[in-house]
PDB file of C-alpha atoms in Angstrom:
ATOM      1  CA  UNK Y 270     210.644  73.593 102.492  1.00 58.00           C
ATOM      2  CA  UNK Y 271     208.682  71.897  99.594  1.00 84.00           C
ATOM      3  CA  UNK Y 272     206.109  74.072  98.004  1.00 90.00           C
ATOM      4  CA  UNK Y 273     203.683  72.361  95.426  1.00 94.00           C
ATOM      5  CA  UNK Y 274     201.171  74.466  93.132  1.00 95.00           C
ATOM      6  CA  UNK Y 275     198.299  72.458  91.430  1.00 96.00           C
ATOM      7  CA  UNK Y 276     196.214  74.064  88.263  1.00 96.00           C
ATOM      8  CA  UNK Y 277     194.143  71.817  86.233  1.00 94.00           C
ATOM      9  CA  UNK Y 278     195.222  70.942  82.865  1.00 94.00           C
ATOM     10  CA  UNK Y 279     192.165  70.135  80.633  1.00 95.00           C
ATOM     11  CA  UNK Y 280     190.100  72.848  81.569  1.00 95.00           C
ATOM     12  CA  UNK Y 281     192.376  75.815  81.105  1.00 94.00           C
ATOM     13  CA  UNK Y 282     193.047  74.428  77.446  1.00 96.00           C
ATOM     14  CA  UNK Y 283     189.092  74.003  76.868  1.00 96.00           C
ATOM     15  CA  UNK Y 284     188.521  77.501  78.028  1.00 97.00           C
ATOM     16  CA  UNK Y 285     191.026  79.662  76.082  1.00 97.00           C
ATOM     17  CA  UNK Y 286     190.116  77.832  73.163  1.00 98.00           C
ATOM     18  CA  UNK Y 287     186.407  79.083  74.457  1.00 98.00           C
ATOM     19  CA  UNK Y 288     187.323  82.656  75.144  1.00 98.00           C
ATOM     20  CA  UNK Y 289     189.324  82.877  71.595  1.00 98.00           C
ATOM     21  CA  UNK Y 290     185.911  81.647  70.091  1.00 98.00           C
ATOM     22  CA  UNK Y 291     183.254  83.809  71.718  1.00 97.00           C
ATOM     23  CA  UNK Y 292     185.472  86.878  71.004  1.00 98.00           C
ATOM     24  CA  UNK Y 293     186.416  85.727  67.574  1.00 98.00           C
ATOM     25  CA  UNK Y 294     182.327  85.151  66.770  1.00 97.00           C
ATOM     26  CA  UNK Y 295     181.131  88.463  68.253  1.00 97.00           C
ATOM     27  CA  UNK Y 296     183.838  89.902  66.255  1.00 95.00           C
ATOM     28  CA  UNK Y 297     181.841  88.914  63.222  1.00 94.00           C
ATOM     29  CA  UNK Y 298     178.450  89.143  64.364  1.00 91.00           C
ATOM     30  CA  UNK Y 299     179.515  92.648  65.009  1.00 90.00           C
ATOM     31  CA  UNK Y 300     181.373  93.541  62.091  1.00 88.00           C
ATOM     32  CA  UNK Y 301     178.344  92.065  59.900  1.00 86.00           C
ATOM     33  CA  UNK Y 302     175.827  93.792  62.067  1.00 82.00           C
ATOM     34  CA  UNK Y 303     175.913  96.621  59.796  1.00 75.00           C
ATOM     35  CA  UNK Y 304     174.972  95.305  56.470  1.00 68.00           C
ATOM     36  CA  UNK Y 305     171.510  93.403  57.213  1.00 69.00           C
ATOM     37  CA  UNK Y 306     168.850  93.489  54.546  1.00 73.00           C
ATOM     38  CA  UNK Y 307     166.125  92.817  57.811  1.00 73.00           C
ATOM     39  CA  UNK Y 308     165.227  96.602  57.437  1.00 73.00           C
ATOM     40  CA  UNK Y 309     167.030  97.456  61.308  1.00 76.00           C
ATOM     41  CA  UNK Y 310     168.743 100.231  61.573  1.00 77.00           C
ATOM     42  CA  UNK Y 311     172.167  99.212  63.597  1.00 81.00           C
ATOM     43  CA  UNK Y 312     174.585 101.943  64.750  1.00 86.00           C
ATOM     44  CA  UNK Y 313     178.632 101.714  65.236  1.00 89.00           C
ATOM     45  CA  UNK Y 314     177.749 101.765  69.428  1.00 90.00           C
ATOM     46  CA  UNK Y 315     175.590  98.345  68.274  1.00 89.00           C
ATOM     47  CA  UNK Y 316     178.443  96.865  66.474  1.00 90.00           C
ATOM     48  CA  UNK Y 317     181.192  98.159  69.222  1.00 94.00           C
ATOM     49  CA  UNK Y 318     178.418  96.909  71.804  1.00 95.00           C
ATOM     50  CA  UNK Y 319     178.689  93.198  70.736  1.00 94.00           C
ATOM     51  CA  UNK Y 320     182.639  93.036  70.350  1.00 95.00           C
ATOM     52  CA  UNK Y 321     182.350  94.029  74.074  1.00 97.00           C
ATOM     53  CA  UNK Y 322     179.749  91.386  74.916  1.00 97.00           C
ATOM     54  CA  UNK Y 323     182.044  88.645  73.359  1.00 97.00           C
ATOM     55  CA  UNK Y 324     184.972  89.899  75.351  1.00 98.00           C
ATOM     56  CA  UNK Y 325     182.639  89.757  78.824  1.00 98.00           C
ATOM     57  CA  UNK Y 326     181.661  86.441  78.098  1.00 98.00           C
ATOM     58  CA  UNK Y 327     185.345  85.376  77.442  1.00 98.00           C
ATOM     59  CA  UNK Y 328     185.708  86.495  80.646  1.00 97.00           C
ATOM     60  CA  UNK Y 329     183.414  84.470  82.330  1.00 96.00           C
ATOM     61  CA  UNK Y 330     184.738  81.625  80.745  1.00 97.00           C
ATOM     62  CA  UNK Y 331     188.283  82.271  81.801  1.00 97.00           C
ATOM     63  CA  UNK Y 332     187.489  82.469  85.412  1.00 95.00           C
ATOM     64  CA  UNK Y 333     187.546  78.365  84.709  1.00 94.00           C
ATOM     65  CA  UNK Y 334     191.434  79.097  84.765  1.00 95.00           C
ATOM     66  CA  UNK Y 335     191.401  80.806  87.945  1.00 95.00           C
ATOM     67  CA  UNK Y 336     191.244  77.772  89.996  1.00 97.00           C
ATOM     68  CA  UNK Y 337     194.921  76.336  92.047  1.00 97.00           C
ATOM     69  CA  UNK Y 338     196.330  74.793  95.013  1.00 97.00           C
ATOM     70  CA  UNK Y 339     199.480  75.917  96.522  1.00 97.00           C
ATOM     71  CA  UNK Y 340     200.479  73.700  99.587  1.00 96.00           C
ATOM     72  CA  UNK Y 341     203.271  73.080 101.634  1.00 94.00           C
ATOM     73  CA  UNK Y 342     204.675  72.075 105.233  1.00 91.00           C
ATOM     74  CA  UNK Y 343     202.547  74.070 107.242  1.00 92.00           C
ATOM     75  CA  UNK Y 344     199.515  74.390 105.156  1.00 95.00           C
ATOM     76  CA  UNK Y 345     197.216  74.797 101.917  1.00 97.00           C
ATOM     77  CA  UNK Y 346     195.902  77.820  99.821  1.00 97.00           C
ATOM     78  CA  UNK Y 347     192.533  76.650  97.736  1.00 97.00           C
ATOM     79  CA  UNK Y 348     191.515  79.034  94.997  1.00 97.00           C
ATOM     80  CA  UNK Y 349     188.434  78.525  93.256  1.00 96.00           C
ATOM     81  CA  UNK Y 350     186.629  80.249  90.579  1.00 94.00           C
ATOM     82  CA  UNK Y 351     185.657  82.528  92.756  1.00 93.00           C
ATOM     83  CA  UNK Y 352     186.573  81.858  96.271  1.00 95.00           C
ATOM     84  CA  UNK Y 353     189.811  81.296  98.147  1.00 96.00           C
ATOM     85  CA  UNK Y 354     190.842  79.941 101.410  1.00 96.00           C
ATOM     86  CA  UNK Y 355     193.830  79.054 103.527  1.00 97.00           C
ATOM     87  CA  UNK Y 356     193.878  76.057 106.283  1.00 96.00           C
ATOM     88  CA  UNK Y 357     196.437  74.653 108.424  1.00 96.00           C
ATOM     89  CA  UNK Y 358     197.186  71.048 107.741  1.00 94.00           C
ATOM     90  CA  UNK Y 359     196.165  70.599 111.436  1.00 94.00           C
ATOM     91  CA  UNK Y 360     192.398  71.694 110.286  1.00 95.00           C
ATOM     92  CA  UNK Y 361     192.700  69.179 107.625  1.00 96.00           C
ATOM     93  CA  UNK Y 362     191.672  65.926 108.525  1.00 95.00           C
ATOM     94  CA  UNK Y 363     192.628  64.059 104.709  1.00 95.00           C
ATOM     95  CA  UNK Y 364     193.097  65.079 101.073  1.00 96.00           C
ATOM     96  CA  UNK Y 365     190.546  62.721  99.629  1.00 95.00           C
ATOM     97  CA  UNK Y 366     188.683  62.192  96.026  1.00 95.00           C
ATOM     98  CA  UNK Y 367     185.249  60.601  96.387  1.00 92.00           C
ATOM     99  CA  UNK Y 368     184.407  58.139  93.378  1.00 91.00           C
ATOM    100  CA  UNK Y 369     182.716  60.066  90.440  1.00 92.00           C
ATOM    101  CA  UNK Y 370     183.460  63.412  92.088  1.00 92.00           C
ATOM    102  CA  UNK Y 371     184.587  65.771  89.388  1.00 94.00           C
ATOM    103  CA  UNK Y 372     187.531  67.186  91.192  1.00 95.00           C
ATOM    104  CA  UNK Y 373     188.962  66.806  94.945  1.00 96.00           C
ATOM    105  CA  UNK Y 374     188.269  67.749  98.581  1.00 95.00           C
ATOM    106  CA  UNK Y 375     189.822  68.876 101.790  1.00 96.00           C
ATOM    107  CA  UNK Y 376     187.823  67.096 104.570  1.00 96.00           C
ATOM    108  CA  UNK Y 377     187.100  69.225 107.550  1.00 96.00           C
ATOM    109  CA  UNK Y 378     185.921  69.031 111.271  1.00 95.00           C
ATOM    110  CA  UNK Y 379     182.340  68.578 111.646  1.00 93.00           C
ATOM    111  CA  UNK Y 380     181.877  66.839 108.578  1.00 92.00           C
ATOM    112  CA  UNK Y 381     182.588  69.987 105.903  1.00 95.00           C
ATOM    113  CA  UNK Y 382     184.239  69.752 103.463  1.00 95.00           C
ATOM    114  CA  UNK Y 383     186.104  72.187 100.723  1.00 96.00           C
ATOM    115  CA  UNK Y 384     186.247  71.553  96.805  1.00 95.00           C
ATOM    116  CA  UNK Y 385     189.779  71.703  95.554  1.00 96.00           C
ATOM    117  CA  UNK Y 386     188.593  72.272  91.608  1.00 96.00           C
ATOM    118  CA  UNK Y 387     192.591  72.983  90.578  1.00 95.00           C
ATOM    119  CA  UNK Y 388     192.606  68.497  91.200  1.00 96.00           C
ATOM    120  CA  UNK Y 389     190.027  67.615  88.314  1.00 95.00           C
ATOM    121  CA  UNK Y 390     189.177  64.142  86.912  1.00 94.00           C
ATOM    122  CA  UNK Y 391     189.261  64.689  83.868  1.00 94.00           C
ATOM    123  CA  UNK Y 392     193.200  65.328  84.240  1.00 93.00           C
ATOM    124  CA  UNK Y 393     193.963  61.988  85.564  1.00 92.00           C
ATOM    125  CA  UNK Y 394     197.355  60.863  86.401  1.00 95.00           C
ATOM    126  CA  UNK Y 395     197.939  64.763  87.089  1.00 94.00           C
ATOM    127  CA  UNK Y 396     194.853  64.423  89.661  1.00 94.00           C
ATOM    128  CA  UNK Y 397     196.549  61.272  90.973  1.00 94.00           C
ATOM    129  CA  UNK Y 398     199.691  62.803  91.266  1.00 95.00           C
ATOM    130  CA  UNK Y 399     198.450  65.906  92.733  1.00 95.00           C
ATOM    131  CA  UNK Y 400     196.287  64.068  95.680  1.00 96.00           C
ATOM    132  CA  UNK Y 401     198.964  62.042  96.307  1.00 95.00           C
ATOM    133  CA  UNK Y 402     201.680  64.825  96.667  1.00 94.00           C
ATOM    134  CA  UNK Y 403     198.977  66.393  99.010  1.00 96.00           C
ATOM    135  CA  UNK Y 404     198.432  63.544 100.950  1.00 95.00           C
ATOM    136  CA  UNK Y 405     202.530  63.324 101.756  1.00 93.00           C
ATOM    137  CA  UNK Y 406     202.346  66.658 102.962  1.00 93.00           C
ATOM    138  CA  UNK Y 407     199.569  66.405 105.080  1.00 94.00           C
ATOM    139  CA  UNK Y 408     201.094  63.113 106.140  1.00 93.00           C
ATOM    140  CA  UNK Y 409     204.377  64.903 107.157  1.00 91.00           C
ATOM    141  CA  UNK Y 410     202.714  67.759 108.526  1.00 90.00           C
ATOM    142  CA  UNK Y 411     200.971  65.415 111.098  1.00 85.00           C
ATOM    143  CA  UNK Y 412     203.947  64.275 112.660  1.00 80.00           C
TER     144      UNK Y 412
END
């Protein structure tokens, strides 16, 4: 049994290189905090408190990593940033990727629809390769 696992490319790059910023930045602003010439008083909780912040927002940035598809024969787990789901290919009715969509969708009964964000435009022939590997196993799933 063929298992495929999809995470997008681009974004998970773009991201770390994010997190490694904000963290490097508040580092600073932090570390600097303590020699102003503005007349504020800043305390070594004040300094500590923005290294902290930096590595919270890095956080919330990396949760742009946290997205993948794992599919095979008898169905597909979609993880989002911050949802997850499982569906039998026999609840799917396609794999499809609407023009200018930024990333693509499991089509549903009753005209729903779930966001696959781990399939992303901006990875191109990954995203082409991933909807089509989907596709074939929905395709062999239906038969």
């Amino acid at each position: 049994m063929t298992t495929v696992v999809f995470r997008p490319k681009k974004i998970r790059r773009v991201a770390w290189a994010c997190a490694i910023g904000l963290v490097a930045v508040f580092t600073v602003v932090g570390v600097l905090l303590g020699n102003t010439p503005t007349g504020v008083i800043f305390q070594v909780s004040d300094q500590v408190a923005m290294v902290v912040l930096g590595f919270l927002l890095a956080g919330g940035v990396l949760l742009l990593t946290r997205p993948r598809v794992t599919a095979d024969a008898s169905g597909v787990d979609v993880r989002n940033v911050v949802t997850s789901h499982h569906f039998e290919w026999k609840d799917v009715l396609s794999v499809s990727f609407p023009d200018g969509a930024a990333w693509a969708r499991l089509e549903l009964p009753d005209d729903e629809y779930i966001s696959v964000m781990a399939v992303q435009a901006v990875d191109r022939e990954y995203a082409v390769s991933s909807v089509r590997a989907l596709r074939e196993l929905h395709k062999a799933a239906q038969n």
